[in-house]
């Protein structure tokens, strides 16, 4: 099906998923990291202490997600959105109004659970169910909401913070989620799409439908997690400590914020490219290659102190993020089928959230005790090489298992 025809025929579902991922930015590390300087100054926190607050809130989110994430298997997308988006707006409001560190922990928990966790979880799971033969194309378009959110919301927050103050900026986005995103998403996803409608070729790469208990007994799941958690850990660490790295390198304070435009552009290109590649080759076939640009990005940022390093990092990590986000959304059905996709994917996302929670706290602690942060980044790059080898084994084993 031609691209424009596909988009026109499926606009409401693509747009609904796009808005969910777009506004999930409010709970993402890349967005919250822009407030790190304000928060540390307001609450009198060190890098390690702010990392601990972030880690506690995110860990609690990770523990909640496997249970809450199951609702996408039980209720239609509209009903889930009616719960998730108001909670995200409430979390952003609490960030604007909080004056106590305990309330800050609760705020981080809610932002991570309903921003980073449930909003994209709903978008990806619903899209994977709504589409079959052109699942990669559909997911790539929905995932562009992340890129657009990072390009628009992060840069505009810096302007709003200068105009309204950082608390006013958070309050503005809370209102935007409640008054625009919520009614728009509810209208767009009010009708469930039937998978396969308008698609010519049936999809044959999906696995049989595994139950959640079967997945927990599958050794391949835990091997897959070794690589699946890497992007969340590494990207979260870099964005979380962007201010500290800029101070360490002597870069201008806004250099990472300005580089997000590069990230969004490259990410968008590779998100669309990955959708086409997945529909042609399958997600499992591409799995061993997805972490290599991320490894190069982390190692480069550890070695290079020049002012162009953040921009080069954004190019490489944009490539990896564009490939991995779409690919991981497509790989879950290829590993474990569709029937219990929401519950199974929630397990993986919980592990990824756990990794993103552990990253800032662990690296913040290591920074506080004198461990070189650039050295930590180089180690992360080497880990990506190891995880790529693990992914090669996972893909090979899963394809053989699906063929039986």
Short mmCIF file of C-alpha atoms in Angstrom, two decimals, residues 223-371:
data_model
loop_
_atom_site.label_atom_id
_atom_site.label_comp_id
_atom_site.label_asym_id
_atom_site.label_seq_id
_atom_site.Cartn_x
_atom_site.Cartn_y
_atom_site.Cartn_z
CA UNK A 223 18.87 -12.86 27.51
CA UNK A 224 16.75 -10.45 25.48
CA UNK A 225 16.45 -8.21 28.54
CA UNK A 226 20.25 -7.82 28.69
CA UNK A 227 20.13 -5.78 25.49
CA UNK A 228 16.62 -4.39 25.79
CA UNK A 229 17.51 -2.51 28.98
CA UNK A 230 20.69 -0.93 27.57
CA UNK A 231 19.16 2.04 25.66
CA UNK A 232 17.05 3.10 28.64
CA UNK A 233 20.04 2.95 30.97
CA UNK A 234 22.55 4.73 28.73
CA UNK A 235 20.33 7.42 27.22
CA UNK A 236 18.79 8.19 30.61
CA UNK A 237 22.22 8.58 32.19
CA UNK A 238 23.47 10.94 29.47
CA UNK A 239 20.36 13.13 29.48
CA UNK A 240 20.10 13.10 33.27
CA UNK A 241 23.71 14.24 33.73
CA UNK A 242 23.76 16.57 30.72
CA UNK A 243 24.34 19.64 32.92
CA UNK A 244 27.16 17.93 34.84
CA UNK A 245 28.88 16.76 31.64
CA UNK A 246 28.62 20.26 30.17
CA UNK A 247 30.25 21.69 33.33
CA UNK A 248 32.93 18.98 33.21
CA UNK A 249 33.80 19.68 29.57
CA UNK A 250 33.44 23.47 29.81
CA UNK A 251 30.58 23.53 27.28
CA UNK A 252 27.96 26.26 27.20
CA UNK A 253 24.95 25.41 29.43
CA UNK A 254 22.42 25.05 26.63
CA UNK A 255 24.50 22.91 24.28
CA UNK A 256 22.54 19.69 24.86
CA UNK A 257 19.20 21.47 24.47
CA UNK A 258 20.33 22.88 21.12
CA UNK A 259 21.55 19.44 20.00
CA UNK A 260 18.09 17.92 20.50
CA UNK A 261 17.08 19.31 17.10
CA UNK A 262 19.74 17.06 15.55
CA UNK A 263 18.49 14.13 17.63
CA UNK A 264 14.91 14.67 16.48
CA UNK A 265 15.86 14.95 12.80
CA UNK A 266 18.09 11.86 12.69
CA UNK A 267 15.75 9.89 14.93
CA UNK A 268 12.81 10.65 12.63
CA UNK A 269 14.67 9.47 9.53
CA UNK A 270 15.77 6.20 11.10
CA UNK A 271 12.37 5.62 12.71
CA UNK A 272 10.72 5.71 9.28
CA UNK A 273 13.54 3.66 7.73
CA UNK A 274 13.28 1.01 10.43
CA UNK A 275 9.56 0.60 9.80
CA UNK A 276 10.22 -0.20 6.14
CA UNK A 277 13.07 -2.58 7.04
CA UNK A 278 10.99 -4.42 9.64
CA UNK A 279 8.14 -4.98 7.20
CA UNK A 280 10.64 -6.32 4.68
CA UNK A 281 13.00 -8.42 6.83
CA UNK A 282 11.32 -8.76 10.30
CA UNK A 283 12.38 -7.32 13.62
CA UNK A 284 14.41 -10.37 14.64
CA UNK A 285 16.58 -10.12 11.53
CA UNK A 286 17.62 -6.56 12.47
CA UNK A 287 18.00 -7.16 16.20
CA UNK A 288 21.80 -7.83 16.33
CA UNK A 289 22.61 -4.44 14.77
CA UNK A 290 20.40 -2.08 16.73
CA UNK A 291 22.73 -1.28 19.66
CA UNK A 292 25.93 -0.66 17.68
CA UNK A 293 25.32 3.07 17.01
CA UNK A 294 24.44 3.55 20.69
CA UNK A 295 27.72 1.93 21.74
CA UNK A 296 29.66 4.20 19.41
CA UNK A 297 27.77 7.23 20.76
CA UNK A 298 28.52 6.46 24.42
CA UNK A 299 32.20 5.71 23.77
CA UNK A 300 32.63 8.83 21.65
CA UNK A 301 31.11 11.04 24.36
CA UNK A 302 33.50 9.48 26.85
CA UNK A 303 36.59 10.11 24.72
CA UNK A 304 35.84 13.46 23.05
CA UNK A 305 35.74 16.77 24.93
CA UNK A 306 35.29 19.04 21.88
CA UNK A 307 32.12 21.20 21.71
CA UNK A 308 30.87 19.24 18.68
CA UNK A 309 30.69 16.01 20.71
CA UNK A 310 27.06 16.46 21.88
CA UNK A 311 25.96 16.94 18.27
CA UNK A 312 27.84 13.84 17.09
CA UNK A 313 26.36 11.96 20.05
CA UNK A 314 22.86 13.05 19.03
CA UNK A 315 23.45 11.80 15.46
CA UNK A 316 24.56 8.34 16.61
CA UNK A 317 22.05 7.94 19.43
CA UNK A 318 19.33 9.27 17.13
CA UNK A 319 20.16 6.47 14.70
CA UNK A 320 20.03 3.88 17.47
CA UNK A 321 16.85 5.25 19.04
CA UNK A 322 15.09 5.46 15.69
CA UNK A 323 15.94 1.84 14.98
CA UNK A 324 15.46 0.41 18.47
CA UNK A 325 12.16 1.99 19.47
CA UNK A 326 10.34 0.77 16.37
CA UNK A 327 12.18 -2.55 16.30
CA UNK A 328 11.51 -3.43 19.94
CA UNK A 329 7.82 -2.63 19.41
CA UNK A 330 7.74 -5.12 16.54
CA UNK A 331 9.95 -7.82 18.12
CA UNK A 332 7.66 -8.61 21.07
CA UNK A 333 4.97 -10.22 18.85
CA UNK A 334 7.70 -12.05 16.94
CA UNK A 335 8.94 -13.52 20.22
CA UNK A 336 5.71 -14.15 22.13
CA UNK A 337 2.62 -13.51 19.98
CA UNK A 338 -0.26 -11.06 20.39
CA UNK A 339 -2.85 -12.47 22.82
CA UNK A 340 -1.05 -11.45 26.02
CA UNK A 341 1.11 -8.75 24.43
CA UNK A 342 0.22 -6.03 26.94
CA UNK A 343 1.05 -8.12 30.00
CA UNK A 344 4.28 -9.50 28.50
CA UNK A 345 5.45 -6.16 27.16
CA UNK A 346 4.77 -4.59 30.56
CA UNK A 347 7.32 -7.00 32.07
CA UNK A 348 9.95 -5.84 29.61
CA UNK A 349 9.10 -2.18 29.96
CA UNK A 350 9.23 -2.55 33.75
CA UNK A 351 12.77 -3.93 33.44
CA UNK A 352 13.71 -1.06 31.11
CA UNK A 353 12.24 1.47 33.53
CA UNK A 354 14.21 -0.22 36.32
CA UNK A 355 17.37 0.22 34.28
CA UNK A 356 16.59 3.86 33.60
CA UNK A 357 15.99 4.30 37.34
CA UNK A 358 19.23 2.62 38.34
CA UNK A 359 21.30 4.59 35.83
CA UNK A 360 21.17 8.12 37.31
CA UNK A 361 21.41 6.88 40.90
CA UNK A 362 24.32 4.51 40.22
CA UNK A 363 26.30 6.90 38.05
CA UNK A 364 25.51 9.81 40.39
CA UNK A 365 26.90 7.81 43.31
CA UNK A 366 30.00 6.88 41.30
CA UNK A 367 30.50 10.55 40.40
CA UNK A 368 30.18 11.54 44.06
CA UNK A 369 32.89 9.05 45.12
CA UNK A 370 35.24 10.18 42.38
CA UNK A 371 34.77 7.63 39.57
#
